[in-house]
PDB file of C-alpha atoms in Angstrom:
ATOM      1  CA  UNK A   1      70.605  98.022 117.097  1.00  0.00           C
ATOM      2  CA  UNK A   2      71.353  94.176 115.828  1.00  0.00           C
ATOM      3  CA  UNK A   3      74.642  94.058 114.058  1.00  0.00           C
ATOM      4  CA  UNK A   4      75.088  92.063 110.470  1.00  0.00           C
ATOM      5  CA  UNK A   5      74.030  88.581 110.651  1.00  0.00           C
ATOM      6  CA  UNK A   6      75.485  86.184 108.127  1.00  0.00           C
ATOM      7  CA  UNK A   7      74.389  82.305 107.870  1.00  0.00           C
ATOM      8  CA  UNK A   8      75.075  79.976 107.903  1.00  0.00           C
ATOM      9  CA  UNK A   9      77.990  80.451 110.532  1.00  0.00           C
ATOM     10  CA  UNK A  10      79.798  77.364 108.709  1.00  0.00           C
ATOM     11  CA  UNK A  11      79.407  75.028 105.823  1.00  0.00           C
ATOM     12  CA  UNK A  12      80.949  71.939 104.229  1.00  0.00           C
ATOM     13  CA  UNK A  13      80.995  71.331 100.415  1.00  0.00           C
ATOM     14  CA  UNK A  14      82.553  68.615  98.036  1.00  0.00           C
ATOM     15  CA  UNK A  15      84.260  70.404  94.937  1.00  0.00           C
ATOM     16  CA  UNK A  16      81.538  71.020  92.074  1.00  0.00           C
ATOM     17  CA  UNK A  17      79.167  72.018  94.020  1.00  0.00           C
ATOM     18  CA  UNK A  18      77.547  75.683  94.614  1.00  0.00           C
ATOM     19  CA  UNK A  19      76.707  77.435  97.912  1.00  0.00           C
ATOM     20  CA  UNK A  20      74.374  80.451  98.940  1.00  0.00           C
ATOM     21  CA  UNK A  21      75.276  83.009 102.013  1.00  0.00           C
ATOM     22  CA  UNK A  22      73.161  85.141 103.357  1.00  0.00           C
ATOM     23  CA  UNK A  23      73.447  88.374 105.163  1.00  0.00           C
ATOM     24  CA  UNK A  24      71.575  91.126 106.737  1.00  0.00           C
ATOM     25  CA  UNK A  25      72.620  94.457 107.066  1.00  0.00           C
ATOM     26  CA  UNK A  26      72.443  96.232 110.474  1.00  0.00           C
ATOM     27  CA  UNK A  27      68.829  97.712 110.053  1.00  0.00           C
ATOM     28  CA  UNK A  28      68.606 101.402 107.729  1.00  0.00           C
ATOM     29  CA  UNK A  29      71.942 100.597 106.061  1.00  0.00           C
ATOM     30  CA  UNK A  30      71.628 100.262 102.471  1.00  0.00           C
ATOM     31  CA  UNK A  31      74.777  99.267 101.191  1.00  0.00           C
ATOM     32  CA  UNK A  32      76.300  95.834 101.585  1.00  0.00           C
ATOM     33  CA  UNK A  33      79.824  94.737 101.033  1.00  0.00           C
ATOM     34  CA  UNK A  34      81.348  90.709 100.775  1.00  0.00           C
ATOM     35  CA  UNK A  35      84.343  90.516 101.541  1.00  0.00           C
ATOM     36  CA  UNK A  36      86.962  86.553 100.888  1.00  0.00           C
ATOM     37  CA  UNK A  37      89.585  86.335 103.953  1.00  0.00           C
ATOM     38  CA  UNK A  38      92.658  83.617 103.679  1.00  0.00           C
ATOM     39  CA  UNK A  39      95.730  83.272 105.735  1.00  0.00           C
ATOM     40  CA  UNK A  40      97.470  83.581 102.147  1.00  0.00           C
ATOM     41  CA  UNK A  41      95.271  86.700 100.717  1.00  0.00           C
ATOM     42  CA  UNK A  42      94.200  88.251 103.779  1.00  0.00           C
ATOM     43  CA  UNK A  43      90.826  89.817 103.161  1.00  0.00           C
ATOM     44  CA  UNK A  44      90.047  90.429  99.615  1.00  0.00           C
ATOM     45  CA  UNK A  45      87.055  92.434  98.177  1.00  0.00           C
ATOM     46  CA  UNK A  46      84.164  90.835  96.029  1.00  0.00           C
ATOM     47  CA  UNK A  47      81.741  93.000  96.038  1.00  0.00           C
ATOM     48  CA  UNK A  48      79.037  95.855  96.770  1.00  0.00           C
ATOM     49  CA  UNK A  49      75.676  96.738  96.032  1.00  0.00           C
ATOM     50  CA  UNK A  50      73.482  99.707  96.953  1.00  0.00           C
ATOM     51  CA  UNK A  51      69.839  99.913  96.123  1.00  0.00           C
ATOM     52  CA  UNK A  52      70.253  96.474  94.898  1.00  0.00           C
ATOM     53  CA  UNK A  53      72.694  97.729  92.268  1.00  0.00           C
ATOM     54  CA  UNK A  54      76.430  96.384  91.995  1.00  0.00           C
ATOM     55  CA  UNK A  55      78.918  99.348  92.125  1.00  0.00           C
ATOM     56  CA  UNK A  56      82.020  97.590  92.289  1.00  0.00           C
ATOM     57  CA  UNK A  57      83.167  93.876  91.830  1.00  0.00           C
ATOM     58  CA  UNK A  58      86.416  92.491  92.741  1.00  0.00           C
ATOM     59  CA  UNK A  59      89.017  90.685  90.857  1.00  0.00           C
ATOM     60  CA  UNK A  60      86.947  87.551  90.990  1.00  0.00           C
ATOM     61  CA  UNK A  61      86.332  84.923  88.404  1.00  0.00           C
ATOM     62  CA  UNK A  62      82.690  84.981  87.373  1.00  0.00           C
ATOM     63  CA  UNK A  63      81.493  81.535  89.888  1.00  0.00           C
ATOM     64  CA  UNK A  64      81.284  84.187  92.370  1.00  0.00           C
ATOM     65  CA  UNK A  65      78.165  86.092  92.290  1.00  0.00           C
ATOM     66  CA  UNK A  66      75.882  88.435  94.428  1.00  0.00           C
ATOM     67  CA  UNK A  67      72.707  90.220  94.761  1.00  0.00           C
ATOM     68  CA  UNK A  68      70.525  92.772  97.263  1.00  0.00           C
ATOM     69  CA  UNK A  69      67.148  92.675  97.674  1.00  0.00           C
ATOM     70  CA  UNK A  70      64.506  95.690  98.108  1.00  0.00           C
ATOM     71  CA  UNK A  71      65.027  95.489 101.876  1.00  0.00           C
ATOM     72  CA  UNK A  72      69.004  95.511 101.736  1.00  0.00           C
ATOM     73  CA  UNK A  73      69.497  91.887 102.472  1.00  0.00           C
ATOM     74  CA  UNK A  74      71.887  90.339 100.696  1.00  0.00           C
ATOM     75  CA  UNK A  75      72.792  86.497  98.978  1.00  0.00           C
ATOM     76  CA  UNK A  76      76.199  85.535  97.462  1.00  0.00           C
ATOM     77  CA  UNK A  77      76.421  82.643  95.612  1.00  0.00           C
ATOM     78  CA  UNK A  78      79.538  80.179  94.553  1.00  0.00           C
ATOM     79  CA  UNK A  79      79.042  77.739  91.818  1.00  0.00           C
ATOM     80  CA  UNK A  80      81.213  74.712  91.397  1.00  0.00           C
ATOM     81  CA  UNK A  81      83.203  75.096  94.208  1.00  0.00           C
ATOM     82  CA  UNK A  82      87.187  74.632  94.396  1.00  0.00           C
ATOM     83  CA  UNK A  83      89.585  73.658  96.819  1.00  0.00           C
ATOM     84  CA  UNK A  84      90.718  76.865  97.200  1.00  0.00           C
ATOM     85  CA  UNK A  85      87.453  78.864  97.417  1.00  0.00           C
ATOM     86  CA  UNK A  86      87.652  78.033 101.321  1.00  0.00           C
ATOM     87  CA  UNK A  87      87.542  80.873 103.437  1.00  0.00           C
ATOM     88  CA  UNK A  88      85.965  83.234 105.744  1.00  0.00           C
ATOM     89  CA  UNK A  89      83.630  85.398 103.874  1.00  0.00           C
ATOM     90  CA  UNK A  90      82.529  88.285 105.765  1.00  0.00           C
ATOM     91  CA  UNK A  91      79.280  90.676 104.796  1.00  0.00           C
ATOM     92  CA  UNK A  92      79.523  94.419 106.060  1.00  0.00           C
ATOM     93  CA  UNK A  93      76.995  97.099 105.786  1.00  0.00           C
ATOM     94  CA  UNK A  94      77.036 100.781 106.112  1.00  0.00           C
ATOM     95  CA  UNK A  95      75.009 103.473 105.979  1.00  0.00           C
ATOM     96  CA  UNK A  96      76.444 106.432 107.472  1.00  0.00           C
ATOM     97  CA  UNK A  97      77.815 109.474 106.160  1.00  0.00           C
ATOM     98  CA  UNK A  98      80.232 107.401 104.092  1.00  0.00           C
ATOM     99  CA  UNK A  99      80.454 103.972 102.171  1.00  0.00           C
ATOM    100  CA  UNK A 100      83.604 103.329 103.613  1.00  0.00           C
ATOM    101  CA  UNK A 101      82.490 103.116 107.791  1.00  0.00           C
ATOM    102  CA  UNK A 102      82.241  99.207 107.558  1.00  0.00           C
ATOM    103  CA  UNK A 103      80.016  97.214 110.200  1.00  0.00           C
ATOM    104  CA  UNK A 104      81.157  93.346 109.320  1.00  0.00           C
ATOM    105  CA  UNK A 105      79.261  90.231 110.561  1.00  0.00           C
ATOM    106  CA  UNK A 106      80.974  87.308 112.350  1.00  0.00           C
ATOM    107  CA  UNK A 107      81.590  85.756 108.919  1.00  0.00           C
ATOM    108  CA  UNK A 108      81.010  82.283 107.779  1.00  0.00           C
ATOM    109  CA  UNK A 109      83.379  79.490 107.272  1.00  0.00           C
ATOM    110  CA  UNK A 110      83.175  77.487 104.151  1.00  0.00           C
ATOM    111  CA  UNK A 111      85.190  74.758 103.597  1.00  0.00           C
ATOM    112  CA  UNK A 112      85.232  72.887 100.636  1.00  0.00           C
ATOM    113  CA  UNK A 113      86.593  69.181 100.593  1.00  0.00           C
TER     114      UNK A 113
ATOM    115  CA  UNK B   1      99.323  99.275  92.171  1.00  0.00           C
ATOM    116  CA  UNK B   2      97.317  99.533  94.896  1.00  0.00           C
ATOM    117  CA  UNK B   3      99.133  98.179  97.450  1.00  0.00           C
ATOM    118  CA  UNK B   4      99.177  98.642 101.331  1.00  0.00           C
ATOM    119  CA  UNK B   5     102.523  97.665 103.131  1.00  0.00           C
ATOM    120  CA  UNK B   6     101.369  96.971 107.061  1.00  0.00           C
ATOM    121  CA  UNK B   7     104.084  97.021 109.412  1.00  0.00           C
ATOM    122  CA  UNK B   8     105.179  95.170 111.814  1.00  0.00           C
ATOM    123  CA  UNK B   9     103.159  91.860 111.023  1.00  0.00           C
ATOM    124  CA  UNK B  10     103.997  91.129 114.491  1.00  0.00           C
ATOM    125  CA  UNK B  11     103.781  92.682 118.255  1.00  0.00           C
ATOM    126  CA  UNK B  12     104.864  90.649 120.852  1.00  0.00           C
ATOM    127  CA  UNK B  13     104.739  93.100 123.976  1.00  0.00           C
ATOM    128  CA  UNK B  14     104.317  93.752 127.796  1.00  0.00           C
ATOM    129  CA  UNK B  15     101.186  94.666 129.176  1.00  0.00           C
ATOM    130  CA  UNK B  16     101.149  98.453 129.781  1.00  0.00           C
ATOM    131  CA  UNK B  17     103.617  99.033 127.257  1.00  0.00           C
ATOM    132  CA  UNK B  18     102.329 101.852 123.877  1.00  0.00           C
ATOM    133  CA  UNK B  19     101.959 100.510 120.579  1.00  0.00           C
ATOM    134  CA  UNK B  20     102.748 101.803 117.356  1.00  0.00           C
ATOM    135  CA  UNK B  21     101.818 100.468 113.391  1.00  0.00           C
ATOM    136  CA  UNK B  22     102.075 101.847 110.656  1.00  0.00           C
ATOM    137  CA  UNK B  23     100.546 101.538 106.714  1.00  0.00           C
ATOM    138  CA  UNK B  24     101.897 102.863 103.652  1.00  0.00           C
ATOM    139  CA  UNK B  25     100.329 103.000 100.434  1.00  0.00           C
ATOM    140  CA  UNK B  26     101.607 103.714  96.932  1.00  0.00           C
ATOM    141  CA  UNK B  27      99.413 106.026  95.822  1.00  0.00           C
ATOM    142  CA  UNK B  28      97.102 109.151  97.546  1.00  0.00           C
ATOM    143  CA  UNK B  29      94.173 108.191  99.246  1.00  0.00           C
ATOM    144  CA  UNK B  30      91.086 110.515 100.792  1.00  0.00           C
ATOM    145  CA  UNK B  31      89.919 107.642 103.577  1.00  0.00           C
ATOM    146  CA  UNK B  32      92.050 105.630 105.959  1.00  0.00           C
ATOM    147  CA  UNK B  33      90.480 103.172 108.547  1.00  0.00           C
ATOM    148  CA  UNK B  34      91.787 100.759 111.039  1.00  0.00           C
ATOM    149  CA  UNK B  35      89.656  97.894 112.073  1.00  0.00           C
ATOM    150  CA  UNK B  36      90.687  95.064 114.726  1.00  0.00           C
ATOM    151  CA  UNK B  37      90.102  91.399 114.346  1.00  0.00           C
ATOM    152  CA  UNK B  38      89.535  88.536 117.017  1.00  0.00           C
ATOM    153  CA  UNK B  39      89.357  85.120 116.324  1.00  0.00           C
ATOM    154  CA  UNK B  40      86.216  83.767 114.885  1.00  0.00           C
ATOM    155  CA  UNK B  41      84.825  86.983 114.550  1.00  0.00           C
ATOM    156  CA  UNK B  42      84.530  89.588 111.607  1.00  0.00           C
ATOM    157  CA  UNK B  43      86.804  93.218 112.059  1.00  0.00           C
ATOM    158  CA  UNK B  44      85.472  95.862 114.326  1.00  0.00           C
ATOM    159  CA  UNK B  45      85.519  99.289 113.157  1.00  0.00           C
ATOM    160  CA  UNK B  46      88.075 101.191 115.656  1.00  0.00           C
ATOM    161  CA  UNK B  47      88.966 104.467 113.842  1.00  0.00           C
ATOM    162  CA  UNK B  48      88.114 106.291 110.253  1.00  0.00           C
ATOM    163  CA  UNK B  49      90.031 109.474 108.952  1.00  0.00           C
ATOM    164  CA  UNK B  50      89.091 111.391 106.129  1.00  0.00           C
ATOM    165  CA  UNK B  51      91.601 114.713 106.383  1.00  0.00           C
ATOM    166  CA  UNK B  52      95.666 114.908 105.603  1.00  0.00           C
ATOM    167  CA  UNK B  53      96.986 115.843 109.080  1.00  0.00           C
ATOM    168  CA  UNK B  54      93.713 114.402 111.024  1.00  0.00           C
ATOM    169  CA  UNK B  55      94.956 112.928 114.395  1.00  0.00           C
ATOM    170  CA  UNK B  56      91.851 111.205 115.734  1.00  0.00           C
ATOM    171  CA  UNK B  57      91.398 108.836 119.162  1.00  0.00           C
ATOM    172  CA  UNK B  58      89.187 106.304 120.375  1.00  0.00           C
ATOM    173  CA  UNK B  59      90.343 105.600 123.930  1.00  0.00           C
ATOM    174  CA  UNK B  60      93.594 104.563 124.395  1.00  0.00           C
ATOM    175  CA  UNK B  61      93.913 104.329 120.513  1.00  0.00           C
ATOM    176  CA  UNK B  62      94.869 107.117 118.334  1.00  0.00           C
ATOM    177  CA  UNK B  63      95.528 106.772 114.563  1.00  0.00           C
ATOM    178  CA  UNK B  64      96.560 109.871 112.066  1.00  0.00           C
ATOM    179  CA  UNK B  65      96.476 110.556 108.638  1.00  0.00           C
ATOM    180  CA  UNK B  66      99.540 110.962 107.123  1.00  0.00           C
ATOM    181  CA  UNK B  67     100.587 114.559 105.291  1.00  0.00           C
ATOM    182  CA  UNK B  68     101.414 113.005 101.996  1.00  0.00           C
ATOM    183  CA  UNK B  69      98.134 111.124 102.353  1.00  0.00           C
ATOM    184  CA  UNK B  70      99.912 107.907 101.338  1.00  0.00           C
ATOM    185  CA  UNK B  71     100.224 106.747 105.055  1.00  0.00           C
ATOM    186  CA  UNK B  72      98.597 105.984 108.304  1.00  0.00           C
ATOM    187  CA  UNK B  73      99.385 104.887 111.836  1.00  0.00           C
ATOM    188  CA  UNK B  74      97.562 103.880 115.158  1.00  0.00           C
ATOM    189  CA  UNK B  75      99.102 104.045 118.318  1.00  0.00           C
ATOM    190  CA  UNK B  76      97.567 102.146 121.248  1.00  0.00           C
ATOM    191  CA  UNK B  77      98.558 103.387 124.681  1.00  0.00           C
ATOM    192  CA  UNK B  78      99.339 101.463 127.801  1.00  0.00           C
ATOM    193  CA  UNK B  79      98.411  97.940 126.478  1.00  0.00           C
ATOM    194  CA  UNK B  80      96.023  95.812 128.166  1.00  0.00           C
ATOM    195  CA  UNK B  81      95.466  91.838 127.538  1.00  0.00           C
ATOM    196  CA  UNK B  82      92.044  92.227 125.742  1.00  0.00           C
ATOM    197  CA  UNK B  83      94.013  94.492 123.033  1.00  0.00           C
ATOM    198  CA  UNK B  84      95.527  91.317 121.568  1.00  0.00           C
ATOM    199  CA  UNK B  85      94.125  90.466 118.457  1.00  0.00           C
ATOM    200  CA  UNK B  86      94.783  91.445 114.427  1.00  0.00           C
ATOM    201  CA  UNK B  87      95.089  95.065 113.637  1.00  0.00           C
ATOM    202  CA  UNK B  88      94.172  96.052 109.893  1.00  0.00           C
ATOM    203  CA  UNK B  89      94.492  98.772 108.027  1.00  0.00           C
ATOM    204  CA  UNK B  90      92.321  99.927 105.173  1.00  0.00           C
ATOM    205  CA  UNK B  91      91.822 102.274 102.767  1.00  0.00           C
ATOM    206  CA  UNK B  92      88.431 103.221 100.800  1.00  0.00           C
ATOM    207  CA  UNK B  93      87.998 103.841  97.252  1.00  0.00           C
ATOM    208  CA  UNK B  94      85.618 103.006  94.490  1.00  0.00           C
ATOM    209  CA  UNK B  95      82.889 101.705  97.572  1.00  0.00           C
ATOM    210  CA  UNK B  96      85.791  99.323  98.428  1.00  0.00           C
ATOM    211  CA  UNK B  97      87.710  98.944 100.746  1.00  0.00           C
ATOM    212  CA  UNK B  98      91.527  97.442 100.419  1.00  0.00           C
ATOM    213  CA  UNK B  99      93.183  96.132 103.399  1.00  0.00           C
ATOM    214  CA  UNK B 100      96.879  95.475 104.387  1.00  0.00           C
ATOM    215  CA  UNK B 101      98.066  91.997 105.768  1.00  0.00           C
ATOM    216  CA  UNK B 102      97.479  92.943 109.301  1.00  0.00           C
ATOM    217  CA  UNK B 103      99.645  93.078 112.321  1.00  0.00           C
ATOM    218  CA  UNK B 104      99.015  90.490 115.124  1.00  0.00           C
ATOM    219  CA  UNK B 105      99.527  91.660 118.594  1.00  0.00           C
ATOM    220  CA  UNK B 106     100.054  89.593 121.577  1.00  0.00           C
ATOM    221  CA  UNK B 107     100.536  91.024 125.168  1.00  0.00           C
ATOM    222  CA  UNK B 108     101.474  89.375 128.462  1.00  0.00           C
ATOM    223  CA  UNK B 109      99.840  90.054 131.374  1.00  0.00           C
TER     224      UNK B 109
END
C-alpha cells in the first residue's frame, strides 16, 4: 500500500501571501490529520476531518484552514502568511481500529521570507 | 493542562547499550503511542497502547502503559546505529493527538 503523500515537498512565500498543501491519505483511510512542527513548538495539532467533516481544530488563529474531499484527500490552506508560520507541516491518515494509529507523510517545508 | 513532560531530551549512547524514556502526563489518558522521527521525514508509528498495565514490543522496542495511566515508557534494547533519530511520545484524545518535545538519540558505532 502507498503511504501519505503530501506536496509540494517544499515551498517559498513572501509574508502576505496564502499557500495550499495537499495530501493523500494512504488508500481506505478516511480520516486525515495536519499536524505544524517547529524546533520551538515541536509538533502542534491543527486539525482533523472525517467524512469531510472537521472534528477537532487546534489552537490556531483562523488564517489556517482545511478541508476533505469525498475521496479523503485533503487541502490546508494559509492566508497571509507570517514569518513565523514556517514549518514542517505533516498530514497523517488512519483508518484502523482507532483514530489515534497515525500514518504521517514526509511533510512539507514552508518557509516564508 | 494537558501537558506531556518527555524525558531525557537527550541520549547520547554506545552501540549495544538498552535504552530507556519516559513520558508523564498530568492528567489520565486511555491511548499512549510512541512514534520515531528521522530527518526530513514525517514520524513513524513504532508502538500504540490502549490498556493500564499493557507492556507491548515491537522488536527490540518495548513501551508500557503506566498503572496510574498518566505515564508511559519505551525501552529499546541493545542499540544499533540506525536507532538514532527523535523519539516522541503521544497521547490521543478528542481525534488528536498531543505530543511531548521528543528525545533525540545518538549512538556510536
Amino acid at each position: 500500500k502507498a503511504g501519505v503523500t503530501q506536496t509540494p515537498r517544499y515551498l517559498i512565500k513572501t509574508r502576505g501571501q496564502q499557500v495550499t498543501l495537499s495530501c493523500s491519505p494512504i488508500s481506505g483511510h478516511r480520516s486525515v490529520s495536519w499536524y505544524q512542527q517547529t524546533p520551538g513548538q515541536g509538533l502542534q495539532f491543527l486539525f482533523e476531518y472525517f467524512s469531510e467533516t472537521q472534528r477537532n481544530k487546534g489552537n490556531f488563529p483562523g488564517r489556517f484552514s482545511g478541508r476533505q474531499f469525498s475521496n479523503s484527500r485533503s487541502e490546508m490552506n494559509v492566508s497571509t502568511l507570517e514569518l513565523g508560520d514556517s514549518a514542517l507541516y505533516l498530514c497523517a491518515s488512519s483508518g484502523g481500529t482507532s483514530v489515534y494509529e497515525q500514518y504521517f507523510g514526509p511533510g512539507t517545508r514552508l518557509t516564508v521570507t | 493542562g494537558q501537558q506531556l513532560n518527555q524525558s531525557p531530551q537527550s541520549m547520547f549512547i554506545q552501540e549495544g547499550e538498552d535504552v530507556s524514556m519516559n513520558c508523564t502526563s498530568s492528567s489520565i489518558f486511555n491511548t499512549w503511542l510512541w512514534y520515531k522521527q528521522e530527518p526530513g521525514e514525517g514520524p513513524v508509528l513504532l508502538i500504540a497502547l490502549y490498556k493500564a498495565g499493557e507492556l507491548t514490543s515491537n522488536g527490540r522496542l518495548t513501551a508500557q502503559f503506566g498503572i496510574t495511566r498518566k505515564d508511559s515508557f519505551l525501552n529499546i534494547s541493545a542499540s544499533i546505529p540506525s536507532d538514532v533519530g527523535i523519539y516522541f511520545c503521544a497521547r490521543g484524545s478528542n481525534y488528536k493527538l498531543t505530543f511531548g518535545k521528543g528525545t533525540l538519540l545518538t549512538v556510536n558505532p
